Amino acid sequence: MRLPRRRLLLVALPLVLVAGVALAAQPSGRRPSSSVINACVKKKDGRVRIVASAATCRRNEQAVSWNAQGQPGPAGPAGAAGQSGPTGPAGAPGPAGIAGPKGDPGAVGAAGAAGRAGPTGPQGPAGAGLNSLEGLNGIGCNAGGHAGTVALTYDAGGIATITCGSTGGGGTSALRVNELMTGSTGAAANEFVEIVNTGSTAADIGGFRLAYRSGAGTSDLTLATVPAGTTLAAGGFYLFGGGAYAGTRAPDQSFSAAIAATAGGVALRDSAGAIVDSVGYGDAVNAFVEGHPASAPPATATPGSSAIRLPDGHDTNDNAADFSVSASPTPGSSND
């Protein structure tokens, strides 16, 4: 029995759709390049063949076509995050950054203990012999910070007297360690040493050294050396200031080494190394003590406390008698 043509097409249509779905489900590499699928359905028995173009259908075939793929649906929800992978290797270090600005210098540290004395050096060559006392006449000397020459005299009894006569003419100079401070509360390096010339003429102090010894020290620590050509007028003051000196009068020279607060000594040495004047304080037993040590000035709040000669230059060659403690330091000016 022959089926009508319309029925054949209706029967063939599901087959065509099935074939189209099968084509759409093929891997992407095998899908037709066109988004429309074309087919030819044989009118007699409903057999279907897929063609590239509907124009190729024969006269006994019916051309049909349909879309290979519909519009994409909405995106599905995101899947759960997978586990983190292993940590990768460390990267190469980056280039060094630009250096920061230089910081402020720190406070000066306390002076270390004096080192051991070195070995004795070889003996030098013998000097010119002194055949008589008269040979001392005219050689150089220094008295109280003033240069001069030696003069030898005899009295009626034949007793020789050796004096150092000033070459400055008309007067003498007298240099003394006049005042010192060993720190204040919270500022151990707020220190100073003051020298006074109580003589009647100026003193050449070029090359003079301010020396320090610890309480029981046997060797000097040079705090400062006065520049050559420096003179100190009669009645004048020369001021050495410590690393954190905070007085109102600017120092003539500064020193960085600290001096002990409870026991020590300072001395002014001339350019030849001889002691011009010295003072030991506290529990000092060193060679800078004259007679008995002066009382150590206590560390008090700014402006601090100092050990002073009163009046200026007062000297009996006994530090305990010559110095007293003052709660009103006067660096670079009179103690009177």
Coordinates of N, CA and C in Angstrom, one line a residue, residues 109-209:
G109 N 80.6 57.7 74.4 CA 80.6 56.7 75.4 C 81.7 57.0 76.5
A110 N 81.5 56.4 77.6 CA 82.5 56.6 78.7 C 83.9 56.1 78.3
A111 N 84.9 56.8 78.9 CA 86.2 56.4 78.6 C 86.5 55.0 79.2
G112 N 87.2 54.2 78.4 CA 87.6 52.9 78.9 C 88.8 53.0 79.9
A113 N 89.0 51.9 80.5 CA 90.1 51.8 81.5 C 91.5 52.0 80.8
A114 N 92.4 52.6 81.5 CA 93.7 52.9 80.9 C 94.4 51.6 80.6
G115 N 95.1 51.5 79.5 CA 95.8 50.3 79.1 C 97.1 50.1 79.9
R116 N 97.6 48.9 79.8 CA 98.8 48.6 80.5 C 100.0 49.4 79.9
A117 N 100.9 49.8 80.8 CA 102.1 50.5 80.3 C 102.9 49.7 79.4
G118 N 103.4 50.3 78.3 CA 104.3 49.6 77.4 C 105.6 49.3 78.0
P119 N 106.4 48.5 77.3 CA 107.7 48.1 77.8 C 108.6 49.4 77.7
T120 N 109.6 49.4 78.6 CA 110.6 50.5 78.6 C 111.4 50.5 77.3
G121 N 111.6 51.7 76.8 CA 112.3 51.8 75.6 C 113.8 51.7 75.8
P122 N 114.6 51.6 74.7 CA 116.1 51.5 74.9 C 116.6 52.8 75.5
Q123 N 117.7 52.7 76.1 CA 118.3 53.9 76.7 C 118.9 54.8 75.6
G124 N 118.6 56.1 75.7 CA 119.1 57.0 74.8 C 120.6 57.3 75.0
P125 N 121.2 58.0 74.0 CA 122.6 58.4 74.2 C 122.8 59.4 75.3
A126 N 124.0 59.3 75.9 CA 124.3 60.2 77.0 C 124.3 61.7 76.5
G127 N 123.7 62.6 77.3 CA 123.8 64.0 77.0 C 125.1 64.6 77.4
A128 N 125.2 65.9 77.0 CA 126.4 66.6 77.4 C 126.5 66.7 78.9
G129 N 127.6 66.5 79.4 CA 127.8 66.5 80.8 C 127.7 67.9 81.4
L130 N 127.3 67.9 82.7 CA 127.3 69.2 83.4 C 128.5 69.2 84.4
N131 N 129.5 70.0 84.0 CA 130.7 69.9 84.8 C 130.6 70.8 86.1
S132 N 129.7 71.7 86.2 CA 129.6 72.6 87.4 C 128.2 73.1 87.4
L133 N 127.8 73.6 88.6 CA 126.5 74.2 88.7 C 126.3 75.5 87.8
E134 N 127.5 76.1 87.6 CA 127.4 77.3 86.7 C 126.9 77.0 85.3
G135 N 127.0 75.7 85.0 CA 126.5 75.3 83.6 C 125.0 75.4 83.5
L136 N 124.3 75.6 84.6 CA 122.9 75.8 84.6 C 122.4 77.2 84.2
N137 N 123.3 78.1 84.4 CA 123.0 79.5 84.0 C 122.6 79.6 82.6
G138 N 121.4 80.2 82.3 CA 121.0 80.6 81.0 C 120.2 79.5 80.3
I139 N 120.1 78.3 80.9 CA 119.3 77.3 80.2 C 117.8 77.6 80.3
G140 N 117.0 77.1 79.4 CA 115.5 77.4 79.5 C 114.8 76.8 80.6
C141 N 113.8 77.5 81.1 CA 112.9 76.9 82.2 C 111.5 77.5 82.0
N142 N 110.6 77.0 82.8 CA 109.2 77.4 82.7 C 108.6 77.5 84.1
A143 N 108.1 78.6 84.5 CA 107.6 78.7 85.9 C 106.2 79.3 85.7
G144 N 105.2 78.5 86.2 CA 103.8 79.0 86.2 C 103.3 79.3 84.8
G145 N 103.7 78.6 83.8 CA 103.2 78.8 82.5 C 103.9 79.9 81.7
H146 N 105.0 80.5 82.3 CA 105.8 81.6 81.7 C 107.2 81.1 81.4
A147 N 107.7 81.2 80.2 CA 109.0 80.8 79.9 C 110.0 81.8 80.5
G148 N 111.2 81.2 80.8 CA 112.3 82.0 81.3 C 113.6 81.3 81.2
T149 N 114.6 81.8 82.0 CA 115.9 81.2 82.0 C 116.4 81.0 83.4
V150 N 117.2 80.0 83.6 CA 117.8 79.7 85.0 C 118.9 80.7 85.3
A151 N 118.8 81.1 86.6 CA 119.9 82.0 87.1 C 120.4 81.3 88.4
L152 N 121.7 81.2 88.5 CA 122.4 80.6 89.7 C 123.0 81.7 90.5
T153 N 122.7 81.8 91.8 CA 123.3 82.8 92.7 C 123.8 82.1 94.0
Y154 N 124.7 82.7 94.7 CA 125.3 82.2 95.9 C 125.1 83.3 97.0
D155 N 124.8 82.9 98.2 CA 124.8 83.9 99.3 C 126.1 83.9 100.0
A156 N 126.2 84.7 101.0 CA 127.5 84.9 101.7 C 128.0 83.6 102.3
G157 N 127.1 82.7 102.6 CA 127.5 81.4 103.2 C 127.8 80.3 102.2
G158 N 127.8 80.7 100.9 CA 128.1 79.8 99.8 C 126.9 78.9 99.4
I159 N 125.7 79.2 99.9 CA 124.6 78.4 99.5 C 124.1 78.8 98.2
A160 N 123.9 77.8 97.3 CA 123.5 78.1 95.9 C 121.9 78.2 95.8
T161 N 121.5 79.2 95.1 CA 120.0 79.3 94.8 C 119.8 79.4 93.3
I162 N 118.9 78.5 92.9 CA 118.6 78.4 91.5 C 117.2 79.0 91.3
T163 N 117.0 80.0 90.4 CA 115.7 80.6 90.1 C 115.4 80.5 88.6
C164 N 114.1 80.5 88.3 CA 113.7 80.6 86.9 C 113.2 82.0 86.7
G165 N 114.0 82.8 86.0 CA 113.6 84.2 85.8 C 112.8 84.4 84.5
S166 N 111.7 85.2 84.6 CA 110.8 85.4 83.5 C 111.5 86.3 82.5
T167 N 111.3 85.9 81.2 CA 111.8 86.7 80.1 C 110.8 87.6 79.5
G168 N 109.6 87.6 80.2 CA 108.5 88.4 79.7 C 108.6 89.9 80.0
G169 N 109.4 90.2 81.0 CA 109.7 91.5 81.4 C 108.6 92.2 82.2
G170 N 108.9 92.7 83.4 CA 108.0 93.5 84.1 C 107.0 92.8 84.9
G171 N 106.7 91.5 84.8 CA 105.7 90.9 85.5 C 105.8 89.4 85.4
T172 N 104.8 88.7 86.0 CA 104.8 87.2 85.9 C 103.4 86.7 85.6
S173 N 103.3 85.5 85.2 CA 102.0 84.9 85.0 C 101.9 83.7 85.9
A174 N 100.6 83.4 86.3 CA 100.4 82.3 87.2 C 99.2 81.6 86.8
L175 N 99.4 80.4 86.2 CA 98.3 79.6 85.7 C 97.8 78.6 86.7
R176 N 96.5 78.5 86.9 CA 95.9 77.5 87.9 C 94.7 76.8 87.2
V177 N 94.5 75.6 87.7 CA 93.3 74.9 87.4 C 92.3 75.5 88.4
N178 N 91.3 76.2 87.9 CA 90.5 77.1 88.7 C 89.1 76.5 89.1
E179 N 88.6 75.7 88.2 CA 87.2 75.2 88.4 C 87.0 73.9 87.5
L180 N 86.3 73.0 88.1 CA 86.0 71.8 87.2 C 84.6 71.2 87.6
M181 N 84.0 70.6 86.6 CA 82.7 69.9 86.9 C 82.7 68.6 86.2
T182 N 82.2 67.5 86.8 CA 82.3 66.2 86.3 C 81.0 65.6 85.9
G183 N 80.0 66.4 85.5 CA 78.8 66.0 85.0 C 77.6 66.5 85.8
S184 N 76.4 66.4 85.2 CA 75.2 66.8 85.9 C 74.2 65.6 85.9
T185 N 73.1 65.8 86.6 CA 72.0 64.7 86.6 C 71.6 64.5 85.1
G186 N 71.7 63.2 84.7 CA 71.2 62.8 83.4 C 72.2 63.2 82.3
A187 N 73.3 63.8 82.6 CA 74.2 64.2 81.5 C 75.7 64.1 82.1
A188 N 76.2 62.8 82.1 CA 77.5 62.6 82.7 C 78.6 63.3 81.9
A189 N 78.4 63.6 80.6 CA 79.5 64.3 79.9 C 79.3 65.8 79.9
N190 N 78.4 66.4 80.7 CA 78.3 67.8 80.9 C 79.4 68.2 81.8
E191 N 80.6 68.3 81.3 CA 81.8 68.5 82.1 C 82.6 69.7 81.6
F192 N 83.4 70.3 82.4 CA 84.4 71.3 82.0 C 85.5 71.5 83.0
V193 N 86.6 72.0 82.5 CA 87.8 72.3 83.3 C 88.2 73.8 82.9
E194 N 88.4 74.6 83.9 CA 88.7 76.0 83.6 C 90.1 76.3 84.1
I195 N 90.9 77.0 83.3 CA 92.2 77.5 83.7 C 92.1 79.0 83.8
V196 N 92.8 79.6 84.8 CA 92.9 81.0 85.0 C 94.3 81.5 85.1
N197 N 94.6 82.7 84.6 CA 95.9 83.3 84.7 C 95.7 84.5 85.7
T198 N 96.2 84.2 86.9 CA 96.1 85.3 87.9 C 97.3 86.2 88.0
G199 N 98.2 86.0 87.0 CA 99.4 86.8 87.0 C 99.2 88.2 86.4
S200 N 100.3 88.9 86.3 CA 100.1 90.3 85.8 C 100.5 90.4 84.3
T201 N 100.9 89.4 83.7 CA 101.3 89.4 82.3 C 100.6 88.2 81.6
A202 N 100.5 88.3 80.2 CA 99.9 87.3 79.4 C 100.8 86.1 79.4
A203 N 100.3 84.9 79.3 CA 101.0 83.6 79.3 C 100.9 83.0 77.9
D204 N 102.0 82.5 77.4 CA 102.0 81.7 76.1 C 101.6 80.3 76.5
I205 N 100.5 79.8 76.1 CA 100.1 78.4 76.5 C 100.0 77.5 75.3
G206 N 100.6 77.9 74.2 CA 100.6 77.1 73.0 C 101.3 75.8 73.3
G207 N 100.7 74.7 73.0 CA 101.4 73.4 73.2 C 101.1 72.8 74.6
F208 N 100.4 73.6 75.5 CA 100.1 73.1 76.8 C 99.0 72.0 76.6
R209 N 99.0 71.0 77.5 CA 98.1 69.9 77.5 C 97.3 69.8 78.8

